[in-house]
Each structure stands twice: as structure tokens, then as C-alpha cells.
Amino acid sequence: MTRFLVVPQWQGSPSSRAMRLIDGAEAIADDLPRSALTRVDVPAEAGEAVGTGIRRFSTLTRVRDALAEVLASGEEPAVVIGGDCAVAVPAIAAAAERHPSVAVVWFDAHGDLHTPDSSPSGALAGMALRATIEAGPFVADPLVPASRTVLVGARALDDAEAALLDGSEMTTVAADALADPASLAEAVAATGADAVYVHIDLDVLDPAAVVGVLEPVPFGADPAHVSASIARLRERMPLVGASLSGFAPASRDAAVEDLGTILRLLGALA
């Protein structure tokens, strides 16, 4: 059975409304099977940068280490539920340790490719994908090479992120390309990977499909296309880990509007 690890981390987000991520993670948890659910404690305090250039770094590393410990406690695949998308980084580390040739598929409206020096906010969520392919304060060694990384649906890139992609071996797949469910599987197979980790930030979806995100970006993916693309990908190679993040409903009551869509995406991952 797939394990679900709920990590209501908000400290990696740049948003002034980041604490909505706590309610989002808990709303999802309420609809998951209790027998397969583990909650990872997130400290209440914001934390300090401690000279890293990453806001709230001290708390973020505590959550990183706690999540890594839970991931190491079982062999079966886990789906990590955030919180902000930095929760994916220790999950990718765990997958890469067990499957050295893993590819990472990162669904996100944003690139998440900043460094502490380039980031306008100092928020780790905006550096999360970069932290998997390049050593830095949060991860001592690269987890996967850029050549086995596929960024899907990104359409709100800062100049520094666009410049990185221009010279990178990273593959990009546009949101509208997912209308052909084979396009993602073919892109991942072309990396030479023999297993895959999938991360979904909900803002990859079109704003018409999901309301409870902090930074909606027009012209996003159709949830049905995302699910079909993941299903086709799983026919090509094993899914060895996954994460979903970015659910930030205006209230717990408002969460109901999006939960059907989110649970269908989780079904594709699990």
C-alpha cells in the first residue's frame, strides 16, 4: 500500500498567505485512509536564515530531517503531501538514494530554479527544483542531474530561471502538450531513466480547474490531462516516489471545492 506523508510546511513559501498551506494539507489528510497516513510535525515558529540567504532555514532543515527519517522507515513508495513544494526535496533525495537512475518530473507553473543569490524573496519554495540538481545550503550534493529532470507546465519564469533553462540539459514540456498523454512519457524515457519521481504543485493547473492556490497563473494544465499523462508514464517505468503541494484554500470550508480534483491527482500518483 502507498504511504501518505502529510507535511503542513508553510515556511518555504514566499507568500504573505503561506499559512493557508496548513489548512490545505490538513483538508487533504482528512480524505486519505488513516491506515496509510503519517503526519510529520512542522514547528510553529518561522525560523531564521542563519546566514544562508534562505528565509526560515533553521525550521526548514528540521522538517527536512524529520521527513527524511520517516521516509527511511519504510520501503514502500510514499506520496508526500505539502505544504509548500520544498517538501519534495527530501523525498527526491530518498528516491534517488534507492534508485540512482531516477528521473524527476516537476509539474509547476513556476520554475523553482533560483539560488539564494538570485531569489527575489529568499523563499526555499522558489529554489526547490534547483536544490535537486545543484549543491547548496539545503542539499549538500546534487540529487539528480539536470539531464534527468523534466519541468512541466512552467509559464511564470523569472529572468534568472529562463537564463538557466537556456543553457541547461533540463527538458521542458508545455502545459498544452499534455493533451497528448504520450508526450510526457516520451520525454522522460528520452532521459535514459529507469524509474521516475513525480512532483505536482497545484498551480500547474489552469485557474479554472483549481481555486485554492496562492499564485494562480493563466493557461495552465487540464487535470484530466495531467492524470492521463502520469498513467501513461507509469506504463513505461515504475513510479518510486511522489509529492503534491500548494493547496491553500481560503478556509477549510472552501477546500471542498477543489478536493475532488486533488484526490483524482493523488489517485494517479498512488
CSV table of C-alpha atoms in Angstrom, one decimal:
chain,number,residue,atom,x,y,z
A,1,MET,CA,0.0,0.0,0.0
A,2,THR,CA,1.2,3.5,-0.8
A,3,ARG,CA,2.1,5.6,2.2
A,4,PHE,CA,0.8,9.2,2.5
A,5,LEU,CA,3.0,11.5,4.5
A,6,VAL,CA,1.4,14.8,5.4
A,7,VAL,CA,3.8,17.7,5.9
A,8,PRO,CA,1.9,21.0,6.5
A,9,GLN,CA,5.0,23.1,6.0
A,10,TRP,CA,4.4,26.8,5.2
A,11,GLN,CA,7.9,28.2,5.9
A,12,GLY,CA,9.2,27.7,2.4
A,13,SER,CA,6.6,29.8,0.7
A,14,PRO,CA,7.2,33.4,-0.3
A,15,SER,CA,3.5,34.3,0.2
A,16,SER,CA,2.1,36.5,2.9
A,17,ARG,CA,-0.8,34.0,3.0
A,18,ALA,CA,1.5,31.0,3.4
A,19,MET,CA,-0.2,29.7,6.5
A,20,ARG,CA,-3.2,28.7,4.3
A,21,LEU,CA,-1.0,25.8,3.3
A,22,ILE,CA,-1.5,24.3,6.7
A,23,ASP,CA,-5.3,24.1,6.2
A,24,GLY,CA,-4.8,22.8,2.7
A,25,ALA,CA,-2.6,19.9,3.8
A,26,GLU,CA,-4.9,19.0,6.7
A,27,ALA,CA,-8.0,19.2,4.4
A,28,ILE,CA,-6.4,16.6,2.1
A,29,ALA,CA,-5.4,14.5,5.0
A,30,ASP,CA,-9.0,14.3,6.2
A,31,ASP,CA,-9.9,12.5,2.9
A,32,LEU,CA,-7.0,10.0,3.0
A,33,PRO,CA,-7.1,6.5,4.5
A,34,ARG,CA,-6.0,6.7,8.1
A,35,SER,CA,-4.2,3.3,8.0
A,36,ALA,CA,-1.8,4.7,5.3
A,37,LEU,CA,-1.4,8.2,6.8
A,38,THR,CA,1.6,9.6,8.7
A,39,ARG,CA,1.8,13.2,9.8
A,40,VAL,CA,5.2,14.9,10.0
A,41,ASP,CA,5.4,17.6,12.7
A,42,VAL,CA,6.1,21.1,11.5
A,43,PRO,CA,7.4,23.6,14.1
A,44,ALA,CA,5.1,26.5,14.7
A,45,GLU,CA,8.0,29.1,14.6
A,46,ALA,CA,9.1,30.7,11.4
A,47,GLY,CA,12.8,30.1,11.9
A,48,GLU,CA,16.0,32.0,10.9
A,49,ALA,CA,18.1,32.3,7.8
A,50,VAL,CA,21.3,31.6,9.8
A,51,GLY,CA,23.5,33.2,7.1
A,52,THR,CA,22.3,31.1,4.2
A,53,GLY,CA,20.2,33.6,2.3
A,54,ILE,CA,17.2,31.2,2.7
A,55,ARG,CA,14.4,32.6,4.9
A,56,ARG,CA,13.3,30.4,7.8
A,57,PHE,CA,16.2,28.0,7.1
A,58,SER,CA,16.5,26.7,10.6
A,59,THR,CA,13.0,25.4,10.7
A,60,LEU,CA,13.1,24.1,7.1
A,61,THR,CA,16.0,21.9,7.9
A,62,ARG,CA,14.3,20.5,11.0
A,63,VAL,CA,11.3,19.5,8.8
A,64,ARG,CA,13.7,18.1,6.1
A,65,ASP,CA,15.4,15.9,8.6
A,66,ALA,CA,12.2,14.7,10.2
A,67,LEU,CA,10.7,13.8,6.8
A,68,ALA,CA,13.9,12.0,5.7
A,69,GLU,CA,13.7,9.9,8.9
A,70,VAL,CA,10.1,8.9,8.2
A,71,LEU,CA,10.9,8.1,4.5
A,72,ALA,CA,13.7,5.9,5.6
A,73,SER,CA,11.5,3.9,7.9
A,74,GLY,CA,9.7,2.0,5.1
A,75,GLU,CA,10.5,0.5,1.7
A,76,GLU,CA,7.2,1.1,0.0
A,77,PRO,CA,6.7,4.2,-2.2
A,78,ALA,CA,5.4,7.3,-0.4
A,79,VAL,CA,3.4,10.3,-1.6
A,80,VAL,CA,4.3,13.4,0.4
A,81,ILE,CA,1.5,16.0,0.8
A,82,GLY,CA,2.6,19.6,1.4
A,83,GLY,CA,2.6,22.4,2.4
A,84,ASP,CA,4.9,24.2,0.2
A,85,CYS,CA,6.8,22.4,-2.6
A,86,ALA,CA,10.2,22.3,-0.7
A,87,VAL,CA,8.8,19.2,1.0
A,88,ALA,CA,9.6,17.4,-2.3
A,89,VAL,CA,13.4,17.8,-1.9
A,90,PRO,CA,14.0,15.3,0.9
A,91,ALA,CA,11.5,12.9,-0.8
A,92,ILE,CA,13.5,13.1,-4.0
A,93,ALA,CA,16.7,12.5,-2.0
A,94,ALA,CA,15.2,9.3,-0.6
A,95,ALA,CA,14.1,8.1,-4.1
A,96,ALA,CA,17.5,8.9,-5.6
A,97,GLU,CA,19.3,7.0,-2.9
A,98,ARG,CA,17.3,3.9,-3.7
A,99,HIS,CA,17.1,4.4,-7.5
A,100,PRO,CA,20.3,6.1,-8.7
A,101,SER,CA,19.0,6.4,-12.3
A,102,VAL,CA,15.7,8.1,-11.3
A,103,ALA,CA,14.2,10.9,-13.3
A,104,VAL,CA,12.3,13.8,-11.7
A,105,VAL,CA,9.1,15.2,-13.3
A,106,TRP,CA,8.3,18.6,-11.8
A,107,PHE,CA,4.8,19.9,-12.6
A,108,ASP,CA,4.7,23.6,-11.7
A,109,ALA,CA,3.6,27.0,-13.1
A,110,HIS,CA,6.9,28.4,-11.8
A,111,GLY,CA,10.5,27.2,-12.4
A,112,ASP,CA,11.6,26.9,-8.7
A,113,LEU,CA,15.1,27.3,-10.1
A,114,HIS,CA,16.5,30.2,-8.1
A,115,THR,CA,19.5,30.1,-5.8
A,116,PRO,CA,19.9,32.2,-2.6
A,117,ASP,CA,21.7,34.8,-4.7
A,118,SER,CA,19.2,35.1,-7.5
A,119,SER,CA,16.0,34.7,-5.5
A,120,PRO,CA,14.0,37.9,-5.1
A,121,SER,CA,12.2,36.5,-2.0
A,122,GLY,CA,14.7,34.2,-0.3
A,123,ALA,CA,12.0,31.6,-0.1
A,124,LEU,CA,13.0,28.0,-0.4
A,125,ALA,CA,10.0,27.0,-2.5
A,126,GLY,CA,11.4,29.1,-5.3
A,127,MET,CA,14.7,27.2,-5.1
A,128,ALA,CA,13.3,23.7,-4.6
A,129,LEU,CA,14.0,22.2,-8.1
A,130,ARG,CA,17.4,23.9,-8.3
A,131,ALA,CA,18.2,22.3,-4.9
A,132,THR,CA,17.7,18.8,-6.5
A,133,ILE,CA,20.2,19.4,-9.4
A,134,GLU,CA,22.8,21.6,-7.7
A,135,ALA,CA,24.5,21.6,-4.3
A,136,GLY,CA,23.7,24.5,-2.0
A,137,PRO,CA,22.8,25.3,1.6
A,138,PHE,CA,19.8,23.0,1.7
A,139,VAL,CA,21.3,19.9,-0.1
A,140,ALA,CA,25.0,19.2,0.1
A,141,ASP,CA,25.2,17.2,-3.1
A,142,PRO,CA,23.1,17.2,-6.3
A,143,LEU,CA,20.3,14.5,-6.1
A,144,VAL,CA,19.7,14.1,-9.9
A,145,PRO,CA,21.3,15.6,-13.0
A,146,ALA,CA,19.5,18.2,-15.0
A,147,SER,CA,19.5,15.8,-17.9
A,148,ARG,CA,17.1,13.5,-16.0
A,149,THR,CA,14.8,16.4,-14.9
A,150,VAL,CA,11.6,17.3,-16.7
A,151,LEU,CA,9.9,20.6,-15.9
A,152,VAL,CA,6.2,20.5,-16.9
A,153,GLY,CA,3.8,23.4,-17.3
A,154,ALA,CA,6.1,26.2,-16.3
A,155,ARG,CA,4.9,29.5,-17.6
A,156,ALA,CA,5.9,32.1,-15.0
A,157,LEU,CA,9.7,32.2,-15.1
A,158,ASP,CA,11.9,34.9,-13.7
A,159,ASP,CA,14.8,36.1,-15.9
A,160,ALA,CA,17.4,34.2,-13.9
A,161,GLU,CA,15.4,31.0,-14.3
A,162,ALA,CA,14.9,31.4,-18.0
A,163,ALA,CA,18.6,32.0,-18.4
A,164,LEU,CA,19.4,28.8,-16.6
A,165,LEU,CA,17.0,26.8,-18.7
A,166,ASP,CA,18.5,28.2,-21.9
A,167,GLY,CA,21.8,26.6,-21.1
A,168,SER,CA,20.6,23.5,-19.3
A,169,GLU,CA,20.1,19.9,-20.2
A,170,MET,CA,16.7,20.0,-18.5
A,171,THR,CA,13.7,19.0,-20.6
A,172,THR,CA,10.6,21.2,-20.6
A,173,VAL,CA,7.1,20.2,-21.5
A,174,ALA,CA,4.4,22.8,-22.1
A,175,ALA,CA,1.0,22.5,-20.3
A,176,ASP,CA,-0.9,22.2,-23.6
A,177,ALA,CA,1.4,19.4,-24.8
A,178,LEU,CA,-0.2,17.1,-22.1
A,179,ALA,CA,-3.3,16.9,-24.3
A,180,ASP,CA,-1.3,14.0,-25.9
A,181,PRO,CA,-0.7,11.8,-22.9
A,182,ALA,CA,2.3,10.1,-24.6
A,183,SER,CA,4.3,13.3,-24.7
A,184,LEU,CA,5.4,13.2,-21.1
A,185,ALA,CA,6.3,9.5,-21.1
A,186,GLU,CA,8.4,10.0,-24.2
A,187,ALA,CA,10.2,13.0,-22.7
A,188,VAL,CA,11.1,11.0,-19.6
A,189,ALA,CA,12.1,7.9,-21.5
A,190,ALA,CA,14.5,10.0,-23.5
A,191,THR,CA,16.4,10.9,-20.4
A,192,GLY,CA,17.5,7.3,-20.0
A,193,ALA,CA,16.0,6.9,-16.6
A,194,ASP,CA,14.7,3.6,-15.3
A,195,ALA,CA,12.4,5.0,-12.7
A,196,VAL,CA,10.6,8.2,-12.0
A,197,TYR,CA,9.6,10.6,-9.2
A,198,VAL,CA,6.7,12.9,-9.8
A,199,HIS,CA,6.0,16.2,-8.0
A,200,ILE,CA,2.9,18.3,-8.6
A,201,ASP,CA,2.5,21.8,-7.5
A,202,LEU,CA,-1.2,22.5,-7.9
A,203,ASP,CA,-0.6,25.9,-9.6
A,204,VAL,CA,0.5,23.9,-12.7
A,205,LEU,CA,-3.3,23.6,-13.2
A,206,ASP,CA,-5.4,26.1,-15.0
A,207,PRO,CA,-7.0,28.5,-12.5
A,208,ALA,CA,-10.4,27.4,-13.8
A,209,ALA,CA,-9.6,23.9,-12.5
A,210,VAL,CA,-8.4,24.7,-9.0
A,211,VAL,CA,-9.2,27.8,-6.9
A,212,GLY,CA,-7.1,27.3,-3.7
A,213,VAL,CA,-3.6,28.2,-4.8
A,214,LEU,CA,-1.5,31.2,-3.7
A,215,GLU,CA,-0.3,32.3,-7.1
A,216,PRO,CA,-2.6,31.3,-9.9
A,217,VAL,CA,-1.1,31.6,-13.4
A,218,PRO,CA,-3.3,31.6,-16.5
A,219,PHE,CA,-3.2,29.0,-19.3
A,220,GLY,CA,-2.4,26.0,-17.1
A,221,ALA,CA,-2.9,22.3,-17.5
A,222,ASP,CA,-6.1,20.4,-17.5
A,223,PRO,CA,-6.3,18.0,-14.5
A,224,ALA,CA,-7.5,15.2,-16.7
A,225,HIS,CA,-4.5,15.6,-19.0
A,226,VAL,CA,-2.1,15.5,-16.0
A,227,SER,CA,-3.7,12.3,-14.7
A,228,ALA,CA,-3.6,10.6,-18.1
A,229,SER,CA,0.0,11.7,-18.7
A,230,ILE,CA,1.0,10.2,-15.3
A,231,ALA,CA,-0.9,7.0,-16.1
A,232,ARG,CA,0.9,6.6,-19.4
A,233,LEU,CA,4.3,7.4,-17.8
A,234,ARG,CA,3.7,4.7,-15.2
A,235,GLU,CA,3.2,2.2,-18.1
A,236,ARG,CA,6.8,3.0,-19.2
A,237,MET,CA,8.6,2.9,-15.8
A,238,PRO,CA,8.0,2.5,-12.1
A,239,LEU,CA,6.9,5.5,-10.0
A,240,VAL,CA,9.2,5.4,-7.0
A,241,GLY,CA,8.0,8.4,-5.1
A,242,ALA,CA,5.7,11.4,-5.5
A,243,SER,CA,4.6,14.6,-3.9
A,244,LEU,CA,1.8,17.1,-4.2
A,245,SER,CA,1.9,20.7,-2.8
A,246,GLY,CA,0.5,24.1,-3.0
A,247,PHE,CA,-3.1,23.7,-1.7
A,248,ALA,CA,-4.0,26.9,0.1
A,249,PRO,CA,-7.8,27.3,0.3
A,250,ALA,CA,-9.2,30.5,1.7
A,251,SER,CA,-10.8,28.4,4.5
A,252,ARG,CA,-11.3,24.8,5.5
A,253,ASP,CA,-14.9,25.1,4.1
A,254,ALA,CA,-13.6,26.5,0.8
A,255,ALA,CA,-11.3,23.5,0.4
A,256,VAL,CA,-14.3,21.3,-0.6
A,257,GLU,CA,-14.4,23.0,-4.0
A,258,ASP,CA,-11.0,21.6,-5.0
A,259,LEU,CA,-10.7,18.3,-3.1
A,260,GLY,CA,-12.3,16.2,-5.9
A,261,THR,CA,-9.7,17.4,-8.4
A,262,ILE,CA,-6.9,16.9,-5.9
A,263,LEU,CA,-7.9,13.4,-4.9
A,264,ARG,CA,-8.1,12.4,-8.6
A,265,LEU,CA,-4.5,13.6,-9.0
A,266,LEU,CA,-3.4,11.6,-5.9
A,267,GLY,CA,-5.1,8.6,-7.3
A,268,ALA,CA,-2.9,8.9,-10.4
A,269,LEU,CA,0.2,9.1,-8.2
A,270,ALA,CA,-0.9,6.3,-5.8
